[in-house]
Coordinates of C-alpha atoms and ligand atoms in Angstrom, one line a residue:
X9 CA 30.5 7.6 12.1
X10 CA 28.4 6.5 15.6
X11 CA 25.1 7.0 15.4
X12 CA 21.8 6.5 17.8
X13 CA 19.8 5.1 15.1
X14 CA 20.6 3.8 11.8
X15 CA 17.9 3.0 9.7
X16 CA 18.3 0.6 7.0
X17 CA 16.1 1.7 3.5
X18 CA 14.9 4.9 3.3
X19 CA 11.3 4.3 2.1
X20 CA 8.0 5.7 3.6
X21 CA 8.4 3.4 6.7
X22 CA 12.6 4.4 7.2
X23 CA 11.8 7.6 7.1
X24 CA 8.6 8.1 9.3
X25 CA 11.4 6.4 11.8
X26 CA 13.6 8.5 11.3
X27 CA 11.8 11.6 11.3
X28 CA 10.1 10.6 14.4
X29 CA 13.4 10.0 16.3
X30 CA 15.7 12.5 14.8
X31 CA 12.5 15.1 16.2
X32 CA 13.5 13.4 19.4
X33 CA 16.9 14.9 19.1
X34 CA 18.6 11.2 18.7
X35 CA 21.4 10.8 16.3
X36 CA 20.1 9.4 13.2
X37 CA 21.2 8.2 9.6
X38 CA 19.3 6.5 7.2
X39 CA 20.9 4.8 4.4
X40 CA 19.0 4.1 1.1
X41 CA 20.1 2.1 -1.8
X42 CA 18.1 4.4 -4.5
X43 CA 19.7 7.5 -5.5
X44 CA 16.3 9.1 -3.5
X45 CA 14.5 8.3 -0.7
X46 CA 10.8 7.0 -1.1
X47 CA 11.2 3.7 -2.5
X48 CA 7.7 3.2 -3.3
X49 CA 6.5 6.2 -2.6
X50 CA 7.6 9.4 -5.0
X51 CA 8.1 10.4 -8.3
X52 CA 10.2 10.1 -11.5
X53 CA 9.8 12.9 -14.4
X54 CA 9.7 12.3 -18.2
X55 CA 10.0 15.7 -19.8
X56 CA 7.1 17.7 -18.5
X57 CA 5.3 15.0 -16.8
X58 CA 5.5 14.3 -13.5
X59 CA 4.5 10.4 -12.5
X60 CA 4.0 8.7 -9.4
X61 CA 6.1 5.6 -8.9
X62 CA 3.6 3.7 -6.9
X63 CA 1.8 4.5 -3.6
X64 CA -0.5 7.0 -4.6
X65 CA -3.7 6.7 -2.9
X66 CA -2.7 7.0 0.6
X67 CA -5.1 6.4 3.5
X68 CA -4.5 7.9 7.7
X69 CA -5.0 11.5 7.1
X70 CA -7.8 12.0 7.7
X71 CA -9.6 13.7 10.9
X72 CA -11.5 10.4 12.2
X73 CA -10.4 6.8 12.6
X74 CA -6.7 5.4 12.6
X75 CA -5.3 8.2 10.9
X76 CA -1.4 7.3 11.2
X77 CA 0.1 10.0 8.7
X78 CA -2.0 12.3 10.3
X79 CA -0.2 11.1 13.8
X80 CA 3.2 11.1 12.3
X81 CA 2.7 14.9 10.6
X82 CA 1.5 16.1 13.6
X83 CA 3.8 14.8 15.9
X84 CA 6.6 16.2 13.5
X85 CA 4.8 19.7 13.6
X86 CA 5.8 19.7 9.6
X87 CA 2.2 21.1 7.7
X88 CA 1.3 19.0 4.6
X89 CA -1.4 19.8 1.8
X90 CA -3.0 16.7 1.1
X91 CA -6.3 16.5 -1.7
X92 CA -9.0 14.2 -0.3
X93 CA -10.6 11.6 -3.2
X94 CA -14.3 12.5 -3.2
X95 CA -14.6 9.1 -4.7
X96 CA -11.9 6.4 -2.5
X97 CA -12.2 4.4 -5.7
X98 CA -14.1 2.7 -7.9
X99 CA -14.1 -1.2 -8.7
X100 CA -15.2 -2.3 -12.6
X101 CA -16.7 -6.0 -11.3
X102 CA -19.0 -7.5 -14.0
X103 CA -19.7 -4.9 -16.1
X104 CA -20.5 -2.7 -13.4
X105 CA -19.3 0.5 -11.9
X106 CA -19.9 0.3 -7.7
X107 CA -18.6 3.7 -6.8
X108 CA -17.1 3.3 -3.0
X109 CA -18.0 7.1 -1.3
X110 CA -16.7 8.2 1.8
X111 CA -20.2 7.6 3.0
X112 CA -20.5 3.7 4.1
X113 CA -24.1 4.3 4.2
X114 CA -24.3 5.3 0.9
X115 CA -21.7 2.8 -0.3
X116 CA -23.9 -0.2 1.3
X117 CA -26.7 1.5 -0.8
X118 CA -24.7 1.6 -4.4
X119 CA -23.2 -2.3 -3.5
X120 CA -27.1 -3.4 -2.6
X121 CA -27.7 -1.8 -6.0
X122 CA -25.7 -4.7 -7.8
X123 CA -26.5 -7.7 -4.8
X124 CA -30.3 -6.2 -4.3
X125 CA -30.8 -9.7 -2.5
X126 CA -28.4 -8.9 0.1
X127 CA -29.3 -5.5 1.1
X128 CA -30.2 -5.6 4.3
X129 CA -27.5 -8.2 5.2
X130 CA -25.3 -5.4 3.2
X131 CA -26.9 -2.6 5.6
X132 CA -26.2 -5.0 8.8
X133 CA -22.7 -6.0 7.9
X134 CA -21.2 -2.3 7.4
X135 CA -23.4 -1.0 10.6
X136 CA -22.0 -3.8 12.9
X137 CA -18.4 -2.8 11.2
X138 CA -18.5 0.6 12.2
X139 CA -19.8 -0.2 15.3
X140 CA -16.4 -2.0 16.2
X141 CA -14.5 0.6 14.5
X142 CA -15.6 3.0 16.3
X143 CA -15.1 1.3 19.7
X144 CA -12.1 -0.3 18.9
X145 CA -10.0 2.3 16.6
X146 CA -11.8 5.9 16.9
X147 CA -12.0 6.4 20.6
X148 CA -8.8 5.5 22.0
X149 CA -6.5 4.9 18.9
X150 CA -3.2 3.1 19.5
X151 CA -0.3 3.9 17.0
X152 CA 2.1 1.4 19.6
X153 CA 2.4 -2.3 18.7
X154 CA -0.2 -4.7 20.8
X155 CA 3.2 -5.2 23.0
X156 CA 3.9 -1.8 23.6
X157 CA 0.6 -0.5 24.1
X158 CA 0.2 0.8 28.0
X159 CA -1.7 -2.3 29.6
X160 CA -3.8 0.5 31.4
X161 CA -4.7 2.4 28.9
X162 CA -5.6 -1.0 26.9
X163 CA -7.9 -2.4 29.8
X164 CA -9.7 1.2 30.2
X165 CA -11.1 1.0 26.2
X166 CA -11.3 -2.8 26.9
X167 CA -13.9 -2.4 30.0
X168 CA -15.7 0.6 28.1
X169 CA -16.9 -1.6 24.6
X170 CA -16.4 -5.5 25.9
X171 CA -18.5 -6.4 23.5
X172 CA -16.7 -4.6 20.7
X173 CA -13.3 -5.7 22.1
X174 CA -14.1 -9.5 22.1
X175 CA -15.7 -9.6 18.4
X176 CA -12.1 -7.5 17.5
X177 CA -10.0 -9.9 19.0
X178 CA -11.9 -12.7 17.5
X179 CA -11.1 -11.5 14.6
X180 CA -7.4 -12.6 14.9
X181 CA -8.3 -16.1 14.5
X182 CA -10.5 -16.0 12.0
X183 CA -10.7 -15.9 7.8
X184 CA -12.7 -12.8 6.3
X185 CA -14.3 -15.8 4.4
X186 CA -15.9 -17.1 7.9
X187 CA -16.5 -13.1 8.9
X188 CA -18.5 -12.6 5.6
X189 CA -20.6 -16.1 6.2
X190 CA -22.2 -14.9 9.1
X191 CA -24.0 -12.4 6.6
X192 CA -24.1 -13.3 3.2
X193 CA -25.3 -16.3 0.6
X194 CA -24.8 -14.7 -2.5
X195 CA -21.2 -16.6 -4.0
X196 CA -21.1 -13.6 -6.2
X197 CA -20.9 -11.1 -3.3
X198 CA -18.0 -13.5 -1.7
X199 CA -16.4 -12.9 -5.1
X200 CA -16.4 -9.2 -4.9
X201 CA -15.1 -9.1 -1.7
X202 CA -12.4 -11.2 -2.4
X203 CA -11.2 -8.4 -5.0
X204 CA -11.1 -6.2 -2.3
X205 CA -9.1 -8.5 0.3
X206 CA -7.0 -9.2 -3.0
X207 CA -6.3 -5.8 -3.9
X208 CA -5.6 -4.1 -1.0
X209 CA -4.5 -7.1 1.9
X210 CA -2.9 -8.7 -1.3
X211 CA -4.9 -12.1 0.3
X212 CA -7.9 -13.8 -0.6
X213 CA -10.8 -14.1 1.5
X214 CA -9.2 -17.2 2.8
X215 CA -6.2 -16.2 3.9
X216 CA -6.7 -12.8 5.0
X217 CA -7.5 -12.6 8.5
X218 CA -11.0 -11.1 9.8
X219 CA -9.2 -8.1 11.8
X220 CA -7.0 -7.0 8.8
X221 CA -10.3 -7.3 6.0
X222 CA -12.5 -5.7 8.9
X223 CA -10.6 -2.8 9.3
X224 CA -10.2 -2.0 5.5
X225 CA -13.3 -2.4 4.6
X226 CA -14.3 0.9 6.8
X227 CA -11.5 2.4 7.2
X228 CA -10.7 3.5 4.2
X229 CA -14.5 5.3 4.2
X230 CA -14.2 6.7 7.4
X231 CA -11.0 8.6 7.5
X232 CA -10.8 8.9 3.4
X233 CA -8.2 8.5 0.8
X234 CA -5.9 11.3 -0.1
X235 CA -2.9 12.8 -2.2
X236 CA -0.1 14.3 -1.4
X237 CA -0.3 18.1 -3.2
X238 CA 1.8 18.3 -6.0
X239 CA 2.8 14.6 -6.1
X240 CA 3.6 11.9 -3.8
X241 CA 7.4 13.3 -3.7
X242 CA 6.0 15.5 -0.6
X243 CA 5.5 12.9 1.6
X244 CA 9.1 11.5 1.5
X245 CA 10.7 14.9 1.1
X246 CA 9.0 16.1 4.1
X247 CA 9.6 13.4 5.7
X248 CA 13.2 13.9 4.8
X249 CA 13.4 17.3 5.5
X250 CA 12.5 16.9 9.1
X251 CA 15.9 14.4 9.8
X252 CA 18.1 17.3 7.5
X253 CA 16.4 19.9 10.1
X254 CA 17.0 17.7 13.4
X255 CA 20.9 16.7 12.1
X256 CA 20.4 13.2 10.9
X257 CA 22.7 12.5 8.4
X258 CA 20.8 10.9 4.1
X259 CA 23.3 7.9 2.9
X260 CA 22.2 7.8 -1.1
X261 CA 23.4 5.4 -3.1
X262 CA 24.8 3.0 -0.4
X263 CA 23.5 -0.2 0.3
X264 CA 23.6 -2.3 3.3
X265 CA 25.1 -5.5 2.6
X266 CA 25.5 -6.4 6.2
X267 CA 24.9 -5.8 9.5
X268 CA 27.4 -6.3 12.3
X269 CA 26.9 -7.9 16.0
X270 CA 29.0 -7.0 18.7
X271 CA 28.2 -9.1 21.9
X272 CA 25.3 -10.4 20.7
X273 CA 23.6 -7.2 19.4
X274 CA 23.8 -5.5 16.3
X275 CA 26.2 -2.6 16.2
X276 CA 26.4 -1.1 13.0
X277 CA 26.1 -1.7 8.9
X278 CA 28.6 -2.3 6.6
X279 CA 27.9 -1.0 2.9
X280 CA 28.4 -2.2 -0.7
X281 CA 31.6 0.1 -0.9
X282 CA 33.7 -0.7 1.9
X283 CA 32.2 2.2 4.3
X284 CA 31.2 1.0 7.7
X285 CA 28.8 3.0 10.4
X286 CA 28.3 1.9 14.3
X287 CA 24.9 3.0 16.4
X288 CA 23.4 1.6 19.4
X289 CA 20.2 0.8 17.2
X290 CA 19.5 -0.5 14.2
X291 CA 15.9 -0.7 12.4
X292 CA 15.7 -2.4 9.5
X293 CA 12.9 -1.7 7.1
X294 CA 13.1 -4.0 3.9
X295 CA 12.0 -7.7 3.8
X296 CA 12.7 -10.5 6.1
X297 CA 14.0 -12.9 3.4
X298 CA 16.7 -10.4 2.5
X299 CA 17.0 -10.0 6.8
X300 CA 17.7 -13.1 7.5
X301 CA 19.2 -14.5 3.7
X302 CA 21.8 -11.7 3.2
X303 CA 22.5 -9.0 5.7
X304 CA 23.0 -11.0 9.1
X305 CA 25.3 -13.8 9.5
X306 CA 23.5 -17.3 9.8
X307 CA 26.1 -18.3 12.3
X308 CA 23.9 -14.9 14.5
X309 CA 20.5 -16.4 13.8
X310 CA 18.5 -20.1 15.3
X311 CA 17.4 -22.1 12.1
X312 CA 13.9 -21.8 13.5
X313 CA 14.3 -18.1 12.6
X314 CA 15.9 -18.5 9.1
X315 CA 13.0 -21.2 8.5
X316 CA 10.1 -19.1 9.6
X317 CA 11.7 -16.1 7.2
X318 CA 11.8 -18.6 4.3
X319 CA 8.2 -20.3 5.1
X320 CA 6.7 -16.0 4.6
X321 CA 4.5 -16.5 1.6
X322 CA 5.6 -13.6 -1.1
X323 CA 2.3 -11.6 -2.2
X324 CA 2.1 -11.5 -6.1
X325 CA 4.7 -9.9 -8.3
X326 CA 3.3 -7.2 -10.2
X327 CA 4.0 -5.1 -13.4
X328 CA 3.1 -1.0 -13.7
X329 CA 2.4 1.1 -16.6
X330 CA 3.3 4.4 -16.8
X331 CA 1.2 6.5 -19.6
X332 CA 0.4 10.0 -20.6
X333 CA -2.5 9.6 -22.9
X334 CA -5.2 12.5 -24.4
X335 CA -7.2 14.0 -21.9
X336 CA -10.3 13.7 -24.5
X337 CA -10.2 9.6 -23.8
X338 CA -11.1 9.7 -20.1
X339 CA -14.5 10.2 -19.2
X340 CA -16.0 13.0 -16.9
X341 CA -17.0 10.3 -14.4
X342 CA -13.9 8.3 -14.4
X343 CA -12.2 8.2 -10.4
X344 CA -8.5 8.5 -9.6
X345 CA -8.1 5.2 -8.8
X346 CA -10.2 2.5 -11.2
X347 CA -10.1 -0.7 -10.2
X348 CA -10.5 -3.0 -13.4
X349 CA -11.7 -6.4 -12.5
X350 CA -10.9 -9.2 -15.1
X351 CA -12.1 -12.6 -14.1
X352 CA -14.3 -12.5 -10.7
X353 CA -13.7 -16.1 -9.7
X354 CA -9.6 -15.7 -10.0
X355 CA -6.9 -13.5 -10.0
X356 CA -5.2 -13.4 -13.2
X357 CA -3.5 -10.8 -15.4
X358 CA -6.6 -9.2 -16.8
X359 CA -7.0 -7.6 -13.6
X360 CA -5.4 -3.7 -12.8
X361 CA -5.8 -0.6 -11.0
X362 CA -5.7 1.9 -12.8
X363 CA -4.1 5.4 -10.8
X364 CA -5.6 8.4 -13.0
X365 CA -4.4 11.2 -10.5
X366 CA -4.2 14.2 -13.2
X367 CA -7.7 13.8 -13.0
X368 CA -7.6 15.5 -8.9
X369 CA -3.6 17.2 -9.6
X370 CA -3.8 19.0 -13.1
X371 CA -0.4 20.0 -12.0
X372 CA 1.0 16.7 -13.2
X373 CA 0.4 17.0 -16.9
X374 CA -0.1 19.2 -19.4
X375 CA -3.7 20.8 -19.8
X376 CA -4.8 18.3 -22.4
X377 CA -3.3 15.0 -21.4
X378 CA -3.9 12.5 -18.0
X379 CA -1.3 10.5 -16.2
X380 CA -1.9 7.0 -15.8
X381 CA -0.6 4.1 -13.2
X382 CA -1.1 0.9 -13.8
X383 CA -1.0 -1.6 -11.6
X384 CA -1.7 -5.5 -11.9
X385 CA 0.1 -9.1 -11.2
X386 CA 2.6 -10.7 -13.6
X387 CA 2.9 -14.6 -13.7
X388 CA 5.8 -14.3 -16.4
X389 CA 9.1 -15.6 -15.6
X390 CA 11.5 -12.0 -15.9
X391 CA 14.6 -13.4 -15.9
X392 CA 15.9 -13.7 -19.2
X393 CA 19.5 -12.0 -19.3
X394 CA 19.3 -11.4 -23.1
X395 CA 18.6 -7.5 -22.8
X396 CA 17.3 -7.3 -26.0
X397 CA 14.3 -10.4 -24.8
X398 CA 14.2 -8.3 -22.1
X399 CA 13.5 -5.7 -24.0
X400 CA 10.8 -7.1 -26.5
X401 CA 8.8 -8.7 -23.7
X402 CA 8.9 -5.7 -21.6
X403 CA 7.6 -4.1 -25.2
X404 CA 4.9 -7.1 -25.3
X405 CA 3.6 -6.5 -21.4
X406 CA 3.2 -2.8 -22.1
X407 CA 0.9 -3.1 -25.4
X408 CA -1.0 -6.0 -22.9
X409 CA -1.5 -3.5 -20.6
X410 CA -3.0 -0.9 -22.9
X411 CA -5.1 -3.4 -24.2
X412 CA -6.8 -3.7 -20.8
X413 CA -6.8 -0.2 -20.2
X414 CA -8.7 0.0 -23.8
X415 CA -11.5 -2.1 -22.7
X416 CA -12.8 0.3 -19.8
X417 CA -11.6 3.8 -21.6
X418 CA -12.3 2.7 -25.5
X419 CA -10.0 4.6 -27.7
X420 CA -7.1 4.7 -25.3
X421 CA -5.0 2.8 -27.1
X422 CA -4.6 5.2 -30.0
X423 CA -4.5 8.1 -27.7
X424 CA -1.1 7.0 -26.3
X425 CA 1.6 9.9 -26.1
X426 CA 4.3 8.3 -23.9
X427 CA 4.7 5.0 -22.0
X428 CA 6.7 2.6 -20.2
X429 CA 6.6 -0.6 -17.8
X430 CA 8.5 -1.5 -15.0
X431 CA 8.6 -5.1 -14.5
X432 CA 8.7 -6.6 -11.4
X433 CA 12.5 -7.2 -12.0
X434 CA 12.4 -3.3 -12.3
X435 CA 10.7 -3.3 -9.0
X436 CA 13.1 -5.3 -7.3
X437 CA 16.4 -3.5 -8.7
X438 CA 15.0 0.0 -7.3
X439 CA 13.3 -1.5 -4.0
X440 CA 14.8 -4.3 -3.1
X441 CA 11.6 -6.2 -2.5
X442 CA 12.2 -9.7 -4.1
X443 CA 10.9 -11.1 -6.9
X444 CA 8.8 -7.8 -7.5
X445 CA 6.0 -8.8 -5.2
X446 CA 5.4 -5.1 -4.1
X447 CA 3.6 -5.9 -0.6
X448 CA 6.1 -8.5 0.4
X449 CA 5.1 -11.3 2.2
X450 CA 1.4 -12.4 2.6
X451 CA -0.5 -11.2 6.0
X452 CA -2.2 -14.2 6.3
X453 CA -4.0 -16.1 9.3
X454 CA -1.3 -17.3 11.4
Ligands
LIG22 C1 3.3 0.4 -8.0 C2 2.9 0.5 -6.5 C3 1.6 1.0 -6.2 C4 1.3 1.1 -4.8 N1 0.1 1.7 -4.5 C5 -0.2 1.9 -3.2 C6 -1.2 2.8 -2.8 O1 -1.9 3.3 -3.7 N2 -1.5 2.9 -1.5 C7 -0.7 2.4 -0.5 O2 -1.0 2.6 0.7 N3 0.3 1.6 -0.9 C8 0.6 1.4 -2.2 N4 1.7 0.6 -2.5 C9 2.5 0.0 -1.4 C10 3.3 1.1 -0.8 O3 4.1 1.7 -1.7 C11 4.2 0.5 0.2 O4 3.5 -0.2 1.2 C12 5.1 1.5 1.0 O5 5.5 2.6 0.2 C13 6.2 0.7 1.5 O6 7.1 1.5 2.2 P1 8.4 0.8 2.8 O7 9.2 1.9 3.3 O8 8.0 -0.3 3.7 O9 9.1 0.0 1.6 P2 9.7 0.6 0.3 O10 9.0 1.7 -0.3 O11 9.9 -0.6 -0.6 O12 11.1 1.1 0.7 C14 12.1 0.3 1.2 C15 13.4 1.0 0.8 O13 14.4 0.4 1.5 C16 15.6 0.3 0.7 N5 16.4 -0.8 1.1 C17 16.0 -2.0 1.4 N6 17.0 -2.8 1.8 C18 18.1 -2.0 1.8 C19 19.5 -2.1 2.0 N7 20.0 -3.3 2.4 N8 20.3 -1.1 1.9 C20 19.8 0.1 1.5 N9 18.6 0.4 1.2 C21 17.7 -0.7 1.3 C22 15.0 0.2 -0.7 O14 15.9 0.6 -1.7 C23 13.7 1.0 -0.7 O15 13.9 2.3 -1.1 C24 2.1 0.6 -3.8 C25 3.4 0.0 -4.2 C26 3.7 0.0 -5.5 C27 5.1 -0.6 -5.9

């Protein structure tokens, strides 16, 4: 088959690609090695309980701010009922709750709460954050790449907030450590953030770069964190309706395991079984090591490029649990998404998020149980063929992650009605991303 478009991996980034072109009327296929699109994003059942496989607390749809899935849905003209958190999420860091609300005012208020030294610096910091955001991302948001942004458009917003521009773009070059100096003494206040950068950037303070930690840390108040109705399967399968609607063509099961040049230029994929498909455009969204490692021919790519590929730092690998546990365990109080904070001066096992979203979809479970997610790194080497090691360790890692769950929600762990763990070589088998480090490579300075 010859194709516009083919679109290697049919997770949330594929198949906003796809969407968005086959809406275009190009001709379109995406080809997925998962038996259903999402890859991160979606759902697997276990008798009556639906669970989410990962991406759960999804942020750009709201009304304000860099709202991307808000851009893609409306550009696709496909409606989707999404649940705004009240609560974005709330962090467990030394013994204390620090609720982040969609209000950064009154966020700044509940962290000053905990670093009552800091406040005003705390006050100063989010204002002066907001400011840029609002200059920078809210009045003339850009969903094009820096390069393919219209150089007019660019230099109108530049000219209207200079100021606002040049702290932005000083960002680039700099650590979130040397962003948070300017304001704050308190090494127990660098700690905290670093969670943060660690969770979400999946870098410390160090290595994250000012622009990316600057952005998260108010845009996820401004436009809000939300969840797809229903489960997180509606935001692939709508995705996925739209290319079925427009003509583009699902490949399930089928893996790339190369992709072909013709004159230079790639031309089309080859798959695991034989089948090959030409198009005038490929888009590739899985990681660069398997990019330049597996699917293209060294002899088609400059050692500089294969080097650079290898040199990507891989974020973490990380382990989930999937539970269904009494409802009775889980207090009033508790948020969706509980971020569990084990040592403050390191990242080490102890540390999870915990996803709780039966607590905003009582569609997911049955009236007296929760779902639970959780999320956290894994040092352990997976490897082992023995299935039955396999097995046992995998048996090991899930009663270790009950046991941390136990210390915020006492009593969970003999309120247990189901679970399981996917391991990071789980992660890898039905994603592709290697080694099970779920973000891929690091976004570090540089
Ligand atoms: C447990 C977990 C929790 C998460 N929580 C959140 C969250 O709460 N909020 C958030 O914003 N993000 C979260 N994330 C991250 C989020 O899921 C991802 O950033 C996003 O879903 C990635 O989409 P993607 O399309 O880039 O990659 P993926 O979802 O990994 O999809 C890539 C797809 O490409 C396919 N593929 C790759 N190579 C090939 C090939 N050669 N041939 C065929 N198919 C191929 C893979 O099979 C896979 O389905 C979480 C991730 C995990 C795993």
């Amino acid at each position: 088959m010859d194709y516009d478009v083919i679109v290697i991996g049919g997770g949330l980034s594929g198949l906003t690609a796809a969407s968005l072109l086959a809406k275009r009327h190009l001709s379109v296929a995406v080809v997925e090695k998962s038996y259903n699109p999402g890859g991160s994003c979606g759902i697997f059942k276990r008798g009556h309980v639906t669970f989410d496989i990962g991406a759960a607390m999804l942020y750009g749809f709201g009304e304000k701010g860099f709202n991307a899935h808000r851009f893609v849905f409306n550009a696709l003209e496909e409606p989707i009922e999404v649940i705004r958190h009240d609560l974005l999420y709330c962090v467990n860091f030394k013994g204390r709750r620090i609720r982040f609300f969609a209000d950064v005012e009154r966020f700044a208020d509940e962290l000053s709460d905990v670093f009552p030294a800091e406040r005003d610096a705390i006050h100063r910091f989010y204002r002066d954050l907001q400011k840029m955001y609002q200059h920078v991302m809210v009045e003339t948001p850009s969903y094009a790449t820096a390069d393919e942004t219209d150089r007019k458009t660019a230099l109108k917003s530049l000219l209207r907030h200079p100021v606002s521009y040049a702290r932005f773009l000083s960002y680039l070059n700099t650590s979130a450590r040397n962003l948070l100096a300017r304001y704050f003494k308190d090494p127990e206040l660098f700690k905290f953030f670093d969670k943060l950068t660690s969770t979400y950037c999946y870098a410390t303070l160090e290595e994250a770069p000012a622009v990316l930690a600057a952005v998260m840390f108010v845009d996820n108040h401004i436009g809000g964190s939300y969840y797809p109705a229903g489960s997180t399967l509606f935001l692939p399968g709508k995705l996925e309706k739209v290319i079925e609607e427009n003509g583009g063509d699902m490949y399930l099961e089928s893996e790339v395991v190369a992709i072909d040049f013709t004159a230079g230029k790639p031309s089309g994929v080859r798959l695991a079984d034989g089948r090959t498909l030409t198009a005038s455009h490929i888009i590739y969204s899985g990681t660069v090591w398997n990019l330049y490692g597996k699917l293209i021919d060294p002899a088609l790519t400059t050692a500089g490029q294969r080097e650079w590929a290898e040199k990507q730092v891989p974020t973490y690998p990380s382990v989930v649990l999937y539970a269904v546990i009494d409802r009775s365990v889980i207090p009033e109080d508790t948020a969706p998404i509980e971020m569990l904070v084990g040592k403050p001066e390191q990242i080490d096992e102890s540390e999870v998020t915990a996803y709780l979203l039966s607590i905003d979809d009582r569609t997911l479970c049955g009236e007296d149980e929760h779902t639970v997610l959780a999320i956290g790194p894994s040092f352990e080497d997976w490897s082992q063929a023995d299935p039955i090691a396999y097995q046992q360790k995998k048996q090991k890692e899930q009663e270790r992650l009950i046991g941390v769950l136990e210390r915020r929600f006492p009593g969970l762990a003999s309120a247990v009605r189901f679970a399981e763990v996917a391991t990071p070589r789980t992660i890898e088998h039905y994603t592709l991303k290697n080694g099970g480090a779920v973000a891929g490579p690091k976004q570090m300075l540089g």
